[in-house]
Coordinates of C-alpha atoms in Angstrom, one line a residue:
M172 CA 0.0 0.0 0.0
A173 CA 1.1 3.6 -0.6
T174 CA 0.7 6.4 2.0
I175 CA 1.3 10.1 2.0
G176 CA 3.3 10.3 5.1
K177 CA 4.3 14.0 5.3
I178 CA 3.6 17.3 3.6
T179 CA 5.8 20.2 4.6
Q180 CA 6.9 23.6 3.2
A181 CA 10.6 24.4 3.0
T182 CA 12.2 27.8 3.5
S183 CA 15.2 26.7 1.4
G184 CA 14.3 25.1 -1.9
T185 CA 18.0 24.3 -2.5
A186 CA 18.3 22.4 0.8
A187 CA 15.1 20.5 0.1
V188 CA 16.3 19.3 -3.3
R189 CA 19.8 18.5 -1.9
Y190 CA 18.3 16.3 0.8
A191 CA 15.9 14.5 -1.5
E192 CA 18.6 13.8 -4.1
G193 CA 21.3 12.9 -1.5
K194 CA 24.2 13.4 -3.9
E195 CA 27.0 10.9 -3.2
K196 CA 25.3 10.0 0.2
L197 CA 24.1 6.4 -0.4
K198 CA 25.3 4.5 2.7
A199 CA 27.4 1.4 2.4
S200 CA 24.9 -0.5 4.6
T201 CA 22.2 0.1 1.9
K202 CA 24.5 -1.3 -0.8
Q203 CA 25.1 -4.3 1.4
F204 CA 21.4 -4.8 1.8
L205 CA 20.9 -4.7 -1.9
L206 CA 23.7 -7.2 -2.6
K207 CA 22.5 -9.6 0.1
S208 CA 19.0 -9.3 -1.4
G209 CA 20.3 -10.5 -4.8
V210 CA 20.5 -7.2 -6.7
D211 CA 23.2 -7.5 -9.5
S212 CA 26.5 -6.1 -8.3
H213 CA 26.9 -4.1 -11.5
V214 CA 23.7 -2.3 -10.7
V215 CA 24.7 -1.6 -7.1
D216 CA 28.2 -0.4 -8.2
Q217 CA 26.5 2.4 -10.3
L218 CA 24.5 3.7 -7.3
H219 CA 26.0 6.6 -5.4
D220 CA 23.1 8.9 -4.6
R221 CA 20.4 8.3 -2.1
A222 CA 17.9 8.7 -4.9
V223 CA 18.1 5.5 -7.0
V224 CA 15.7 6.9 -9.6
K225 CA 15.0 10.5 -10.5
S226 CA 12.5 12.2 -12.7
G227 CA 11.0 15.7 -13.2
M228 CA 8.0 17.5 -14.5
N229 CA 8.8 20.8 -16.2
I230 CA 12.3 20.4 -14.9
D231 CA 15.6 18.5 -15.2
P232 CA 16.0 16.6 -11.9
E233 CA 19.8 16.8 -12.2
F234 CA 19.6 20.7 -12.2
A235 CA 16.3 21.1 -10.2
S236 CA 17.8 23.4 -7.6
T237 CA 19.2 25.9 -10.2
Q238 CA 16.1 25.9 -12.4
M239 CA 13.7 26.2 -9.5
K240 CA 15.7 29.1 -8.1
A241 CA 15.7 30.9 -11.5
T242 CA 11.9 30.5 -11.7
R243 CA 11.4 31.9 -8.2
S244 CA 13.7 34.8 -9.0
A245 CA 11.8 35.5 -12.2
F246 CA 8.5 35.8 -10.4
G247 CA 9.9 37.5 -7.3
T248 CA 8.7 34.6 -5.0
T249 CA 9.4 35.2 -1.3
G250 CA 8.8 33.2 1.9
K251 CA 8.5 29.5 1.6
E252 CA 10.2 28.2 -1.5
T253 CA 9.0 24.6 -2.0
V254 CA 6.5 22.0 -0.9
R255 CA 7.8 18.6 0.1
V256 CA 5.7 15.4 -0.1
I257 CA 6.7 12.0 1.1
Q258 CA 5.0 9.0 -0.6
S259 CA 5.8 5.6 0.9
F260 CA 5.2 2.1 -0.4
S261 CA 4.9 -1.2 1.6
T262 CA 7.3 -4.0 0.8
A263 CA 4.3 -6.2 0.0
D264 CA 3.5 -4.0 -3.0
L265 CA 6.9 -2.9 -4.2
N266 CA 10.1 -4.8 -3.5
P267 CA 13.1 -2.6 -2.6
A268 CA 15.4 -5.3 -4.0
N269 CA 13.8 -5.2 -7.4
P270 CA 15.1 -2.3 -9.7
K271 CA 11.9 -2.6 -11.8
D272 CA 9.9 -1.7 -8.7
W273 CA 12.2 1.4 -8.2
Q274 CA 11.1 2.6 -11.6
K275 CA 7.4 1.8 -10.8
A276 CA 7.6 3.7 -7.5
N277 CA 9.0 6.8 -9.3
E278 CA 6.4 6.5 -12.1
I279 CA 3.6 6.5 -9.5
G280 CA 5.2 9.6 -7.9
Y281 CA 5.4 11.3 -11.3
Q282 CA 1.7 10.6 -12.0
L283 CA 0.8 12.0 -8.6
A284 CA 2.8 15.2 -9.5
R285 CA 1.1 15.5 -12.9
K286 CA -2.4 15.2 -11.4
A287 CA -1.8 17.2 -8.2
F288 CA 0.7 19.9 -9.2
S289 CA -0.1 20.8 -12.8
G290 CA 1.6 24.0 -13.9
H291 CA 4.5 23.7 -11.3
Q292 CA 8.0 22.4 -11.5
V293 CA 8.3 19.1 -9.7
A294 CA 11.3 16.8 -9.0
I295 CA 10.7 13.2 -7.9
Y296 CA 13.5 11.4 -6.1
T297 CA 12.9 7.7 -5.2
Q298 CA 14.9 6.4 -2.2
L299 CA 15.1 3.0 -0.5
D300 CA 17.3 3.7 2.5
G301 CA 15.9 4.3 5.9
T302 CA 13.9 2.0 8.3
G303 CA 13.0 -1.3 6.6
H304 CA 14.4 -0.1 3.3
K305 CA 11.0 0.7 2.1
L306 CA 10.7 2.5 -1.3
H307 CA 9.5 6.0 -0.9
N308 CA 9.4 9.2 -3.0
H309 CA 10.6 12.6 -2.1
I310 CA 8.5 14.9 -4.2
V311 CA 9.7 18.5 -4.3
V312 CA 7.3 21.1 -5.7
N313 CA 8.5 24.6 -6.6
M314 CA 6.1 27.2 -5.2
P315 CA 5.4 29.6 -8.2
N316 CA 3.0 28.5 -10.9
L317 CA 4.8 28.7 -14.3
K318 CA 1.9 30.5 -15.9
T319 CA 0.6 32.8 -13.2
G320 CA 3.5 33.1 -10.8
K321 CA 1.1 32.6 -7.9
K322 CA 2.3 30.4 -5.0
Y323 CA 1.0 26.9 -4.5
H324 CA -1.8 26.8 -1.9
Q325 CA -4.3 24.1 -1.1
H326 CA -6.6 23.5 1.8
H327 CA -6.9 19.9 3.2
D328 CA -3.9 19.0 1.1
W329 CA -3.3 15.7 2.9
Q330 CA -6.8 14.4 2.2
R331 CA -6.6 15.5 -1.5
L332 CA -3.1 14.0 -2.2
S333 CA -4.0 10.8 -0.3
A334 CA -7.1 10.4 -2.5
I335 CA -5.2 11.0 -5.7
S336 CA -2.4 8.7 -4.6
D337 CA -4.9 5.9 -3.7
D338 CA -6.5 6.2 -7.2
I339 CA -3.2 5.9 -8.9
C340 CA -2.2 2.9 -6.8
R341 CA -5.4 1.1 -7.6
E342 CA -4.7 1.6 -11.3
H343 CA -1.3 -0.1 -10.8
G344 CA -2.8 -2.9 -8.8
L345 CA -1.4 -1.8 -5.5
S346 CA -3.2 -2.1 -2.2
V347 CA -4.6 1.1 -0.5
I348 CA -5.7 1.9 3.1
E349 CA -9.4 2.0 3.3
R350 CA -9.7 5.1 5.4
S351 CA -12.8 5.9 7.5
K352 CA -14.3 9.2 6.6
D353 CA -14.6 10.0 10.3
P354 CA -11.8 8.2 12.2
R355 CA -12.2 8.1 16.0
E356 CA -8.5 8.9 16.3
R357 CA -6.0 10.5 13.9
R358 CA -2.4 9.5 14.3
T359 CA 0.6 10.6 12.4
M360 CA 3.4 8.3 11.4
A361 CA 5.6 9.6 14.1
E362 CA 2.9 9.0 16.8
R363 CA 2.5 5.4 15.6
Q364 CA 6.2 4.8 15.7
L365 CA 6.4 6.2 19.3
K366 CA 3.5 4.1 20.4
A367 CA 5.0 1.0 18.9
K368 CA 8.1 1.6 21.0
N369 CA 5.9 2.2 24.1
E370 CA 7.2 5.8 24.3
Y371 CA 5.4 8.9 25.5
V372 CA 2.9 10.4 23.0
W373 CA 1.7 13.8 24.1
K374 CA -1.5 13.7 22.0
D375 CA -2.4 10.4 23.8
D376 CA -1.8 12.3 27.1
L377 CA -4.2 15.1 25.9
R378 CA -6.8 12.6 24.7
A379 CA -6.6 10.8 28.1
H380 CA -7.4 14.0 30.0
I381 CA -10.3 14.9 27.7
D382 CA -11.7 11.3 27.9
A383 CA -11.5 11.5 31.7
V384 CA -13.7 14.6 31.7
M385 CA -16.2 13.2 29.2
K386 CA -16.6 10.0 31.3
D387 CA -18.1 12.1 34.0
T388 CA -21.8 12.4 32.9
S389 CA -22.4 15.3 35.3
V390 CA -20.4 17.4 32.9
S391 CA -23.2 18.7 30.6
S392 CA -22.0 22.2 29.4
Y393 CA -19.1 23.7 27.7
K394 CA -18.3 25.8 30.7
A395 CA -18.1 22.8 33.0
F396 CA -16.1 20.9 30.4
S397 CA -13.5 23.7 30.0
E398 CA -13.3 24.3 33.7
R399 CA -12.6 20.6 34.4
L400 CA -9.9 20.5 31.8
A401 CA -8.4 23.7 33.3
E402 CA -8.0 21.9 36.6
S403 CA -5.6 19.6 34.7
G404 CA -3.7 22.5 33.2
I405 CA -5.4 22.3 29.8
I406 CA -6.7 25.5 28.3
T407 CA -9.7 25.1 25.8
H408 CA -10.3 27.6 23.0
K409 CA -13.7 27.6 21.3
R410 CA -13.6 28.8 17.7
R411 CA -16.3 29.1 15.1
E412 CA -16.1 25.6 13.8
S413 CA -13.6 23.9 16.0
L414 CA -12.1 23.4 19.5
S415 CA -8.4 23.6 20.3
F416 CA -6.5 22.6 23.4
E417 CA -3.1 23.7 24.8
F418 CA -1.1 22.4 27.8
S419 CA 2.4 21.5 29.0
D420 CA 3.2 17.8 28.4
A421 CA 5.1 15.5 30.6
D422 CA 8.4 16.9 29.3
S423 CA 7.3 20.4 30.1
K424 CA 6.9 21.4 26.5
H425 CA 4.1 23.7 25.4
R426 CA 1.7 21.8 23.1
R427 CA -1.3 22.9 21.2
A428 CA -3.7 20.8 19.0
R429 CA -7.1 21.2 17.4
G430 CA -9.8 18.7 18.1
K431 CA -9.9 17.5 14.4
T432 CA -6.2 16.5 14.7
L433 CA -7.0 14.3 17.7
G434 CA -9.9 12.5 16.0
A435 CA -13.6 12.7 15.4
D436 CA -14.5 12.1 19.1
Y437 CA -12.7 15.4 19.9
E438 CA -14.2 17.7 17.3
K439 CA -16.4 20.6 18.4
E440 CA -19.6 19.2 16.9
Q441 CA -19.2 15.7 18.5
I442 CA -18.4 17.1 22.0
F443 CA -21.1 19.8 21.9
N444 CA -23.8 17.3 20.8
E445 CA -23.0 15.0 23.7
L446 CA -22.9 17.8 26.2
E447 CA -26.3 19.1 24.8
R448 CA -27.8 15.6 25.1
R449 CA -26.7 15.4 28.7
D450 CA -28.1 18.8 29.5
K451 CA -31.5 17.9 28.2
Q452 CA -31.8 14.7 30.3
P453 CA -31.6 14.1 34.1
S454 CA -28.2 13.1 35.3
Q455 CA -29.3 9.6 36.3
S456 CA -31.1 9.1 33.0
A457 CA -28.0 10.1 31.2
S458 CA -26.0 7.7 33.2
N459 CA -28.2 4.8 32.2
S460 CA -28.8 5.8 28.6
R461 CA -26.1 3.8 26.8
T462 CA -28.1 3.2 23.6
S463 CA -26.9 6.5 22.1
T464 CA -24.2 6.0 19.5
L465 CA -22.1 8.9 21.0
S466 CA -22.4 7.5 24.5
R467 CA -21.3 4.0 23.4
A468 CA -18.3 5.6 21.6
F469 CA -17.2 7.3 24.8
E470 CA -17.8 4.1 26.8
Q471 CA -15.7 2.1 24.4
R472 CA -12.9 4.6 25.0
K473 CA -13.1 4.2 28.8
Q474 CA -10.7 1.4 28.9
Q475 CA -8.3 3.2 26.6
A476 CA -8.4 6.3 28.8
E477 CA -7.7 4.2 31.9
Q478 CA -4.8 2.6 30.2
R479 CA -3.5 6.0 29.2
E480 CA -3.8 7.2 32.9
R481 CA -1.8 4.2 34.0
N482 CA 0.9 5.0 31.4
V483 CA 1.0 8.6 32.6
K484 CA 1.4 7.4 36.2
S485 CA 4.1 5.0 35.2
R486 CA 6.1 8.0 33.9
E487 CA 5.8 9.9 37.2
P488 CA 9.2 8.7 38.5
A489 CA 10.9 9.9 35.3
T490 CA 8.9 13.2 35.5
S491 CA 10.1 13.6 39.1
Q492 CA 13.7 13.1 38.1
S493 CA 13.1 15.7 35.3
A494 CA 11.7 18.1 37.8
Q495 CA 14.7 17.7 40.0
G496 CA 17.0 18.3 37.1
I497 CA 15.0 21.4 36.1
E498 CA 15.3 22.7 39.7
R499 CA 19.1 22.2 39.6
L500 CA 19.1 23.9 36.2
T501 CA 17.1 26.8 37.6
V502 CA 19.7 27.3 40.4
A503 CA 22.5 27.2 37.8
T504 CA 20.6 29.6 35.6
G505 CA 20.2 32.1 38.5
Q506 CA 23.9 32.0 39.0
N507 CA 24.6 32.4 35.4
R508 CA 22.1 35.2 35.2
S509 CA 24.1 37.3 37.7
H510 CA 27.3 36.6 35.9
I511 CA 25.7 37.5 32.5
S512 CA 24.3 40.7 34.0
S513 CA 27.7 41.9 35.2
T514 CA 29.4 40.8 32.0
S515 CA 26.7 42.6 30.0
K516 CA 27.4 45.8 31.9
E517 CA 31.1 45.5 31.3
F518 CA 30.5 44.8 27.6
S519 CA 28.1 47.8 27.4
T520 CA 30.8 50.1 28.9
H521 CA 33.4 48.7 26.5
V522 CA 31.0 49.3 23.6
Q523 CA 30.5 52.9 24.6
R524 CA 34.3 53.4 24.9
T525 CA 34.8 51.8 21.6
K526 CA 32.1 54.1 20.1
H527 CA 33.9 57.2 21.4
R528 CA 37.2 55.9 20.2
T529 CA 35.8 55.1 16.8
S530 CA 34.1 58.5 16.6
D531 CA 37.4 60.2 17.5
F532 CA 39.3 58.1 15.1
G533 CA 36.8 58.9 12.4
T534 CA 37.4 62.7 13.0
R535 CA 41.1 62.2 12.9
V536 CA 40.9 60.3 9.7
K537 CA 38.7 63.0 8.2
R538 CA 41.2 65.7 9.2
L539 CA 44.1 63.6 7.9
G540 CA 42.2 63.2 4.6
D541 CA 41.7 67.0 4.4
Q542 CA 45.4 67.5 5.1
I543 CA 46.4 64.9 2.4
S544 CA 44.1 66.6 0.0
N545 CA 45.6 70.0 0.7
F546 CA 49.1 68.5 0.4
S547 CA 48.2 66.9 -2.9
N548 CA 46.9 70.2 -4.2
A549 CA 50.2 71.9 -3.0
I550 CA 52.2 69.2 -4.8
S551 CA 50.2 69.7 -7.9
A552 CA 50.9 73.5 -7.8
I553 CA 54.6 73.0 -7.2
A554 CA 54.8 70.5 -10.0
G555 CA 53.2 73.1 -12.3
K556 CA 55.8 75.7 -11.3
I557 CA 58.6 73.3 -11.8
G558 CA 57.3 72.4 -15.2
R559 CA 57.1 76.0 -16.2
Y560 CA 60.6 76.6 -14.8
L561 CA 62.0 73.7 -16.7
K562 CA 60.4 75.1 -19.9
Q563 CA 62.1 78.4 -19.2
L564 CA 65.4 76.7 -18.5
Q565 CA 65.1 74.8 -21.8
A566 CA 64.3 78.0 -23.7
Q567 CA 67.2 79.8 -22.0
K568 CA 69.5 76.9 -22.8
Q569 CA 68.4 77.0 -26.4
D570 CA 69.1 80.8 -26.5
E571 CA 72.6 80.2 -25.0
Q572 CA 73.2 77.4 -27.6
D573 CA 72.2 79.7 -30.4
L574 CA 74.5 82.5 -29.0
F575 CA 77.4 80.0 -28.7
N576 CA 76.9 78.9 -32.3
Q577 CA 76.9 82.5 -33.4
L578 CA 80.1 83.2 -31.5
Q579 CA 81.7 80.0 -32.9
D580 CA 80.8 81.1 -36.4
K581 CA 82.4 84.5 -35.8
L582 CA 85.5 82.9 -34.3
D583 CA 85.9 80.6 -37.3
Q584 CA 85.4 83.5 -39.7
S585 CA 88.0 85.6 -37.8
K586 CA 90.5 82.8 -37.8
Q587 CA 90.0 82.2 -41.5
H588 CA 90.4 85.9 -42.2
K589 CA 93.6 86.0 -40.2
E590 CA 95.0 83.0 -42.1
D591 CA 94.1 84.7 -45.4
R592 CA 95.8 87.9 -44.3
D593 CA 99.0 86.1 -43.2
D594 CA 99.2 84.3 -46.5
D595 CA 99.0 87.6 -48.3
G596 CA 101.8 89.1 -46.2
Y597 CA 104.1 86.2 -46.9
N598 CA 103.5 86.4 -50.6
R599 CA 104.5 90.1 -50.7
I600 CA 107.7 89.4 -48.7
Y601 CA 108.8 86.7 -51.0
Q602 CA 108.0 88.7 -54.1
N603 CA 110.1 91.6 -52.9
R604 CA 113.1 89.4 -52.4
G605 CA 112.7 87.9 -55.8
L606 CA 111.8 84.6 -54.3
H607 CA 108.9 82.5 -55.0
R608 CA 107.2 80.6 -52.3

């Protein structure tokens, strides 16, 4: 048989996909189980992820995280990012040691996604690790609708998905749980597991207190009913269509539950009908009138309530030890509180000093920045002057060079003139002496 075990919403879509896929996280113990169960070693050697089969609707399951994130970004989706659905199969219907059944389980999950989440991106990851190695699907649904961008939202989603899943399983020849339309008690998978281990279930504790009050036929009004529960530390809230109860459980944790989550016997209409019937009849007559269907239902639960009371009493020693532990913790907490208070004051003083120092440092940095800016401007001005001076020097050097060249030319001319004049003098002397040079 197939069951919808859990429906939750994830704040991080990336984390939801990463957990469902379980990349490179298939345990060695799971591989050993498959090998001992006769699965071909070549098939087992190729398995590395927790998800032994993957598929997707409007998405590639290998890149589901990236593609879903891109879609949410495109539509500006905020808040919860994905819906997670767990769909489990019994070993009587699908054999975890048969790879063909792995595919079948994933195909059923895909059909559920197609019928229940049309217009959304959905990744289906089939796993077989966990308790009993039962095949189960992790179905991750991206919140925004691909056409409208609106976030996925459904009332009574568990009933709707369970009905769709049952129809698909019947089509595949799998067994389904024949659910009563009005179950006397509603229990989650976690509650059933705790009860099987004979561990404390806080909802059973709450049911036991309500049953104990309803066993008393003198309770014939809502006021009396709520006052009696208040004596046991249970606060009752009456709403338009339902009742809700809140109390501290045996572990001192604050708990709250609506009547409908406890079962049909705890819903507002059921309890009010019984109280009204008692109010209309004398107390003795009400005590003897067991022909009523509602009265018979409460009578049948009498033994269950007594058993729950015995279970609660059996836990009293443990509760006493917890109380002692809490008392010691309270003393330690008081001591720590004083230390924390003094430390807080010292830290506050340190923070104030740091603020002043930081402020003073900021002022100094600003001043230094102004000085650096002024210095930079001065450097720029000096650089401009130096540049102009260098240009003047270069011009002056060029003038000097020109003057030197002129002087050099004149000197060369004078020298040449002198040589020419000397030659003329020698020629005249030699001519006068009758000599030739």
